[in-house]
Amino acid sequence: MVEYNIDEIRGEFPILSRTIGGKPLVYLDNTATSQTPRSVVEAIDSGYLDFKANVHRGVHTLSQEATELQEECRRRVRDYIGASSVEEVIFTRGTTEAINLVASSFGSLFPKDGEIILTVMEHHANIVPWQLLQSRRPDLKIKVVDINDKGELLLEQYRSLFNNHTCMASFCHVSNVLGTINPVKEMIAYAHSKGVPVLVDGAQAIPHMHVDVKDLDCDFYAFSSHKMYGPTGIGVLYGKKEHLLRMPPYQGGGEMIAHVSFEGTTFAELPFKFEAGTPDFVGIGAFPKALDFIDEIGIEKIAGHEHELMEYAEAKMMEIPGMRIFGNAPDKSAVISFLVGDIHHYDMGMLLDKLGVEVRTGHHCAQPLMQRLGISGTVRASFAAYNTKEEVDAFIAALNRVIPILS
Ligand code: PLP
C-alpha cells in the first residue's frame, strides 16, 4: 500500500462491513480503541495455534520461538519510537499500567515535599496514580496547569508552577477530549532547564503522529497498543535507562528476579526487572503487525487523512444550530467533542447508535476537565485511518435526524 487507498485499507478490517441494527456501521470511537486489521488478528491466531509456550523460561524450541517473537517486538518498538536500547522498552498492560509503574516506582524516589505538575486535560490514568502516590506520601503536592478557551495549555502558567520542590511533570501529548496537541518538546525542555523529569502520556498521540523519544527528550513515554490497531491488553513504557536503573521494581514475581531466597532476592536486568509474571506474549508477538500496518500507509498520510475528515466534519457540524465544539486549538488531532443545545450527550449517543453511528459519550475519563468546562460530558467522534467522507456524511445526516427528536 503506497498510495492512500481507502478501499484497500478498509478491506483489512472485516468489522467495518458489519451492520448495527440493520444500518452500516460508522465507527467513530477510535479514541477509545481502534479496530484491528486482519494481519494483527492472524498473528494473534498464529501465536496461539503455532507458537504458544511461555517465554523466557524454557530451553525447548517452542519457548525459544515465543521468546524470540516477544523480543523481536521489543526491538521493533525500540526502533519505532527511537529509543536507545531494548532495555528502555518495558511491556505493560497499557498506558494506565505504564503510568502507575512510574508513579509507584519512580515516585518512591521523590524528595520530601516534592511537587508534581499535571494539567487539567489529563485522562484519569495520569491523575489517579499520582494521587495514590500522594495518599502514601502526604508531603507531596500536585499542581495543575489550566487551559484557555481554545483548549490549549496555559504555558506561562505551566512555567510559573516550577519551583525548588518540583520533582516531576506529567502531561498528555494529545488530549483525548479536546484533541489539543501539546507542545511537549518545548514543555520538556523547560522542565529539564529546571532539572525536572517528564512523563508524557502518549496514548492519543502515537496512533496519529511520528514519535521520537530521543528527539522529544522525554524521561518516560507511555502508550497502548489497542489504540494503534494493535492487540488489547498490552502497552509500552519507554523510560530513560538512567532512571530505570535507579527505580525499584514495581511488582514482584517470576521473570523479574535474578535470584530468590528467603534471605534476600536480587532482581533481573532491565527491562525484565519491571516485567513481573507472564506477559501477554501472544499480543506482544502480534503487535509488530500493527506497526507494519501504520508504516505501510505512512503515519503522516494517516494523520493527513484523519485531519481532512475532521475539518470536513467540523465545518458541517458548525452549520447545525446550537452546536458547541470543545477544543479548537489550531494544533489539533482528529477528535471532535461536542454538545448541541441542551441535549444530553447520553441521549444523543443512544440515538446515533440506532442509526449505526458509534460515538462515545460521557466524561471520557477526564472528570476534572469536564468540571473545568462546566459540563457533565460530551459526545465525541474520533477518526482513524479507515474512516471515510461518506461516513462523515452519514454521521452528519444522523445528527440532523436525532437533534429534532431530542430538542
Ligand atoms: N491516557 C489517555 C490520554 C487516554 O486517552 C487513555 C485512554 O483512553 C489512557 C491514558 C488510558 O489508556 P489504557 O486504558 O489503554 O491504559
XYZ file of C-alpha atoms and ligand atoms in Angstrom:
423
model
C 0.000 0.000 0.000
C 1.841 3.062 -1.198
C -0.959 5.447 -2.146
C -3.777 6.206 0.273
C -6.072 3.512 -0.982
C -9.032 3.703 1.354
C -10.773 0.645 -0.097
C -7.684 -1.467 0.372
C -7.237 -0.138 3.914
C -10.861 -0.836 4.819
C -10.541 -4.309 3.333
C -8.091 -5.110 6.126
C -10.830 -4.559 8.738
C -13.663 -7.098 8.348
C -15.620 -5.478 11.205
C -16.169 -2.342 9.116
C -18.540 -4.173 6.809
C -20.920 -5.232 9.570
C -24.211 -3.541 10.335
C -25.687 -2.157 13.549
C -29.455 -2.510 13.766
C -29.582 -3.002 10.000
C -27.543 0.164 9.296
C -23.960 0.167 8.003
C -21.526 0.569 10.875
C -19.926 4.015 11.134
C -17.211 3.554 13.735
C -16.189 6.909 15.213
C -14.968 5.782 18.634
C -11.335 5.406 17.666
C -10.027 7.412 20.589
C -11.353 4.725 22.938
C -9.925 1.933 20.815
C -9.166 1.488 17.142
C -10.229 -1.510 15.114
C -7.742 -4.282 14.356
C -6.540 -5.275 10.886
C -6.666 -8.859 9.743
C -2.851 -9.141 9.797
C -2.803 -8.498 13.562
C -5.647 -10.942 14.224
C -3.881 -13.591 12.122
C -0.684 -13.038 14.098
C -2.619 -13.490 17.356
C -4.158 -16.662 15.930
C -0.758 -17.937 14.964
C 0.601 -17.055 18.414
C -1.937 -19.440 19.901
C -2.055 -22.033 17.152
C 1.632 -22.284 16.250
C 3.877 -20.707 18.878
C 2.293 -20.938 22.302
C 4.786 -21.601 25.050
C 5.770 -19.441 27.973
C 8.570 -17.003 27.288
C 11.995 -16.768 28.928
C 11.573 -19.970 30.887
C 12.150 -22.876 28.610
C 15.051 -24.399 26.784
C 12.644 -26.090 24.397
C 12.075 -24.900 20.855
C 8.546 -23.575 21.293
C 9.541 -21.457 24.263
C 12.523 -20.101 22.394
C 10.379 -19.234 19.383
C 7.799 -17.479 21.581
C 10.594 -15.594 23.342
C 12.105 -14.564 20.036
C 8.728 -13.202 18.859
C 8.406 -11.156 22.031
C 11.952 -9.824 21.878
C 11.622 -9.093 18.162
C 8.676 -6.883 19.120
C 10.804 -5.119 21.706
C 13.437 -4.345 19.056
C 10.714 -3.170 16.675
C 9.233 -0.839 19.315
C 12.725 0.462 20.168
C 13.213 1.426 16.531
C 9.643 2.707 16.117
C 9.979 5.247 18.946
C 13.696 5.901 18.567
C 14.737 4.536 21.979
C 18.443 3.930 22.556
C 18.150 0.301 23.588
C 15.728 -2.537 24.276
C 16.453 -2.025 27.966
C 14.364 1.130 27.760
C 11.282 -0.640 26.370
C 9.087 -2.167 29.068
C 5.942 -4.072 28.189
C 2.923 -3.241 30.319
C -0.819 -3.858 30.137
C -1.276 -0.405 28.614
C -0.801 3.293 29.205
C -2.552 3.064 32.561
C -0.188 0.455 33.941
C 2.823 2.288 32.495
C 1.913 5.468 34.368
C 1.135 3.544 37.549
C 4.546 1.926 37.273
C 6.284 5.286 37.093
C 4.183 6.919 39.825
C 4.725 3.989 42.156
C 8.373 3.201 41.456
C 9.941 6.481 40.312
C 7.574 8.298 42.697
C 9.049 6.399 45.638
C 12.305 8.272 44.963
C 10.716 11.736 45.130
C 12.222 14.028 47.774
C 10.237 15.179 50.803
C 7.717 17.917 49.999
C 8.098 17.248 46.274
C 5.664 18.801 43.819
C 4.179 17.134 40.751
C 2.867 19.203 37.843
C -0.124 17.810 35.922
C -2.631 19.514 33.625
C -6.387 19.892 33.771
C -6.788 17.999 30.485
C -5.343 14.715 31.798
C -7.079 11.374 31.478
C -7.722 9.786 34.882
C -4.832 7.428 34.074
C -2.479 10.373 34.501
C -4.144 11.742 37.627
C -5.146 8.899 39.920
C -1.750 7.094 40.024
C -0.190 10.333 41.319
C -2.999 10.709 43.858
C -2.409 7.135 45.036
C 1.247 8.011 45.490
C 0.185 11.113 47.370
C -2.034 9.055 49.673
C 1.099 7.164 50.747
C 3.208 10.321 50.742
C 1.019 13.157 52.075
C 4.002 15.522 51.895
C 3.772 15.506 48.076
C 1.759 18.208 46.349
C 0.005 18.129 42.970
C -0.218 21.320 40.907
C -2.417 21.678 37.843
C -1.971 23.684 34.631
C -5.161 25.246 33.278
C -6.313 25.737 29.647
C -7.565 28.691 27.608
C -10.885 28.884 25.743
C -9.473 27.052 22.733
C -8.363 24.165 24.922
C -4.659 24.970 24.833
C -2.463 24.699 27.926
C -1.520 27.986 29.575
C 2.210 27.709 29.022
C 3.024 30.805 31.029
C 1.216 29.290 33.991
C 2.985 25.954 33.382
C 6.347 27.687 33.661
C 5.260 29.607 36.744
C 4.395 26.410 38.640
C 8.012 25.234 38.789
C 9.993 25.877 41.960
C 12.714 24.189 44.002
C 10.305 21.481 45.141
C 9.143 20.416 41.682
C 10.181 16.802 41.176
C 8.018 15.657 38.242
C 5.912 16.939 35.375
C 3.459 14.594 33.691
C 1.151 15.528 30.832
C -0.551 14.161 27.767
C 0.887 14.624 24.303
C -2.644 14.840 22.881
C -5.885 15.372 24.827
C -8.409 12.563 24.419
C -11.264 15.081 24.715
C -10.070 18.335 23.169
C -7.698 16.828 20.621
C -5.163 19.512 21.532
C -1.624 18.579 20.527
C 0.508 19.958 23.324
C 3.932 21.477 22.580
C 5.546 18.718 24.590
C 9.067 19.173 23.250
C 9.095 22.773 24.442
C 7.480 21.797 27.754
C 10.039 19.044 28.328
C 12.926 21.401 27.543
C 11.584 23.878 30.081
C 11.166 21.196 32.775
C 14.703 19.968 32.107
C 16.052 23.505 32.415
C 14.718 23.289 35.991
C 16.139 19.794 36.494
C 12.674 18.191 36.446
C 11.966 14.863 34.708
C 8.902 14.461 32.488
C 6.452 11.673 31.712
C 4.447 12.038 28.511
C 1.147 10.188 28.217
C 1.296 9.348 24.536
C -1.885 7.230 24.342
C -3.591 9.625 21.923
C -0.510 10.820 20.085
C 1.297 7.752 18.858
C -1.629 6.463 16.729
C -1.560 9.758 14.802
C 1.983 11.085 14.641
C 5.618 10.144 14.463
C 7.042 9.945 17.974
C 10.787 10.022 18.586
C 11.512 9.802 22.285
C 15.111 10.907 21.836
C 14.092 13.959 19.885
C 11.441 14.805 22.488
C 14.000 14.036 25.212
C 11.178 12.837 27.499
C 12.150 10.791 30.525
C 9.153 8.464 30.165
C 6.647 7.898 27.369
C 3.566 5.686 27.809
C 1.213 4.250 25.196
C -1.281 1.454 24.470
C -1.272 -0.956 21.556
C -5.074 -1.194 21.236
C -5.399 2.460 20.225
C -2.933 1.964 17.359
C -4.505 -1.005 15.562
C -2.728 -3.497 17.820
C -3.878 -6.165 20.267
C -5.647 -5.263 23.507
C -4.004 -5.737 26.875
C -0.513 -4.580 26.011
C 1.260 -1.275 26.129
C 4.697 0.194 26.439
C 6.567 2.268 28.925
C 9.638 3.898 27.474
C 11.999 5.115 30.189
C 15.481 6.567 30.089
C 17.900 3.917 31.264
C 19.465 6.197 33.867
C 16.067 6.423 35.627
C 15.070 2.795 35.179
C 18.331 1.645 36.734
C 17.633 3.661 39.896
C 13.980 2.683 40.179
C 12.843 -0.160 42.451
C 10.723 -2.956 40.910
C 7.038 -2.195 40.542
C 5.693 -5.702 41.089
C 7.373 -8.861 42.323
C 7.173 -12.361 40.926
C 8.597 -14.533 38.201
C 10.615 -13.073 35.292
C 11.763 -10.022 37.263
C 14.294 -11.728 39.547
C 17.923 -12.778 39.271
C 17.925 -14.958 42.384
C 15.367 -15.576 45.122
C 15.993 -16.831 48.621
C 14.308 -16.185 51.942
C 17.453 -14.336 52.977
C 17.027 -11.867 50.144
C 16.238 -11.524 46.469
C 18.130 -9.896 43.638
C 16.446 -8.527 40.574
C 16.767 -9.136 36.865
C 18.442 -6.716 34.490
C 16.448 -4.168 32.520
C 13.852 -4.344 31.116
C 12.806 -7.568 32.863
C 13.074 -6.004 36.330
C 9.760 -4.306 35.530
C 8.012 -7.249 33.878
C 6.838 -9.500 36.705
C 4.845 -12.576 35.757
C 3.842 -13.984 32.405
C 3.274 -11.149 29.950
C 0.690 -11.187 27.165
C 3.358 -12.651 24.929
C 0.836 -13.582 22.231
C -0.362 -9.986 21.998
C 3.181 -8.657 22.139
C 4.200 -11.056 19.373
C 1.403 -9.709 17.165
C 1.968 -6.019 17.890
C 4.642 -5.547 15.174
C 1.953 -6.307 12.584
C 0.083 -3.203 13.775
C 3.261 -1.149 13.401
C 3.711 -2.629 9.923
C 0.144 -1.601 9.086
C 0.871 2.001 10.096
C 4.257 2.053 8.363
C 2.907 0.629 5.120
C 0.459 3.523 4.804
C 2.722 6.089 6.477
C 1.817 7.864 9.701
C 1.887 11.297 8.016
C -0.596 10.097 5.415
C -2.850 8.661 8.097
C -2.716 11.912 10.067
C -3.397 13.972 6.929
C -6.387 11.809 6.029
C -7.806 11.990 9.560
C -7.281 15.742 9.676
C -9.144 16.217 6.416
C -12.063 14.199 7.782
C -12.076 16.216 10.993
C -12.090 19.557 9.164
C -14.806 18.345 6.819
C -16.909 17.126 9.762
C -16.356 20.259 11.868
C -17.368 22.556 9.007
C -20.626 20.619 8.531
C -21.260 20.392 12.267
C -20.901 24.133 12.711
C -23.868 24.609 10.336
C -26.060 22.913 12.967
C -27.773 25.448 15.268
C -26.725 25.156 18.906
C -23.550 23.190 18.097
C -20.688 23.645 20.590
C -17.331 22.024 19.849
C -14.961 21.692 22.802
C -11.341 22.031 21.741
C -10.470 24.437 18.965
C -6.696 24.553 19.183
C -5.022 25.224 15.829
C -2.822 22.202 16.518
C -5.455 19.538 16.933
C -5.707 15.786 16.456
C -8.752 14.110 14.859
C -11.114 14.244 17.843
C -14.363 16.239 17.987
C -16.062 16.628 21.360
C -19.390 18.407 21.144
C -22.802 19.174 22.573
C -25.901 20.508 20.825
C -28.163 22.897 22.741
C -29.101 21.233 25.988
C -29.391 17.716 24.564
C -27.815 15.209 26.938
C -24.732 13.519 25.495
C -26.023 10.119 26.562
C -29.349 10.531 24.706
C -27.520 11.714 21.618
C -25.169 8.709 21.711
C -28.066 6.270 22.169
C -29.973 7.601 19.163
C -26.891 7.858 16.949
C -26.253 4.197 17.721
C -29.724 3.352 16.402
C -28.546 4.796 13.097
C -25.336 2.760 13.117
C -23.092 5.627 14.262
C -20.827 4.595 17.142
C -19.597 7.593 19.109
C -18.514 7.869 22.721
C -20.483 9.802 25.310
C -19.751 10.830 28.876
C -16.789 12.294 30.722
C -14.187 10.334 28.736
C -12.228 9.563 31.939
C -11.480 13.271 32.242
C -13.798 14.449 35.001
C -11.558 17.341 36.120
C -11.635 18.649 32.542
C -15.432 18.330 32.449
C -15.591 20.272 35.694
C -13.318 22.926 34.196
C -15.601 23.176 31.136
C -18.682 23.279 33.364
C -20.332 20.258 31.727
C -21.008 16.649 32.720
C -19.839 15.148 29.455
C -19.747 15.419 25.697
C -20.406 13.380 22.608
C -17.089 12.507 20.990
C -16.428 11.489 17.398
C -12.878 10.471 16.541
C -11.258 9.292 13.348
C -8.787 6.649 12.232
C -7.029 5.589 9.049
C -10.050 3.705 7.710
C -12.783 6.337 8.115
C -14.273 7.965 5.030
C -16.006 11.181 3.943
C -19.108 9.083 3.290
C -19.041 8.058 6.933
C -18.789 11.697 7.964
C -21.810 12.410 5.740
C -23.690 9.545 7.404
C -22.725 10.926 10.823
C -23.937 14.423 9.920
C -27.162 13.030 8.440
C -27.694 11.018 11.632
C -27.104 14.149 13.753
C -29.655 16.022 11.676
C -32.164 13.239 12.254
C -31.701 12.833 16.012
C -31.396 16.505 17.007
C -35.019 17.428 16.202
C -36.201 14.332 18.099
C -34.196 15.289 21.206
C -34.714 19.057 21.115
N -4.304 8.439 28.528
C -5.087 8.912 27.565
C -4.843 10.292 27.040
C -6.131 8.138 27.074
O -6.933 8.625 26.112
C -6.319 6.831 27.580
C -7.436 6.002 27.108
O -8.373 6.459 26.502
C -5.455 6.381 28.574
C -4.461 7.194 29.026
C -5.601 5.013 29.155
O -5.283 4.047 28.212
P -5.460 2.499 28.551
O -6.864 2.331 29.036
O -5.197 1.819 27.255
O -4.466 2.158 29.603
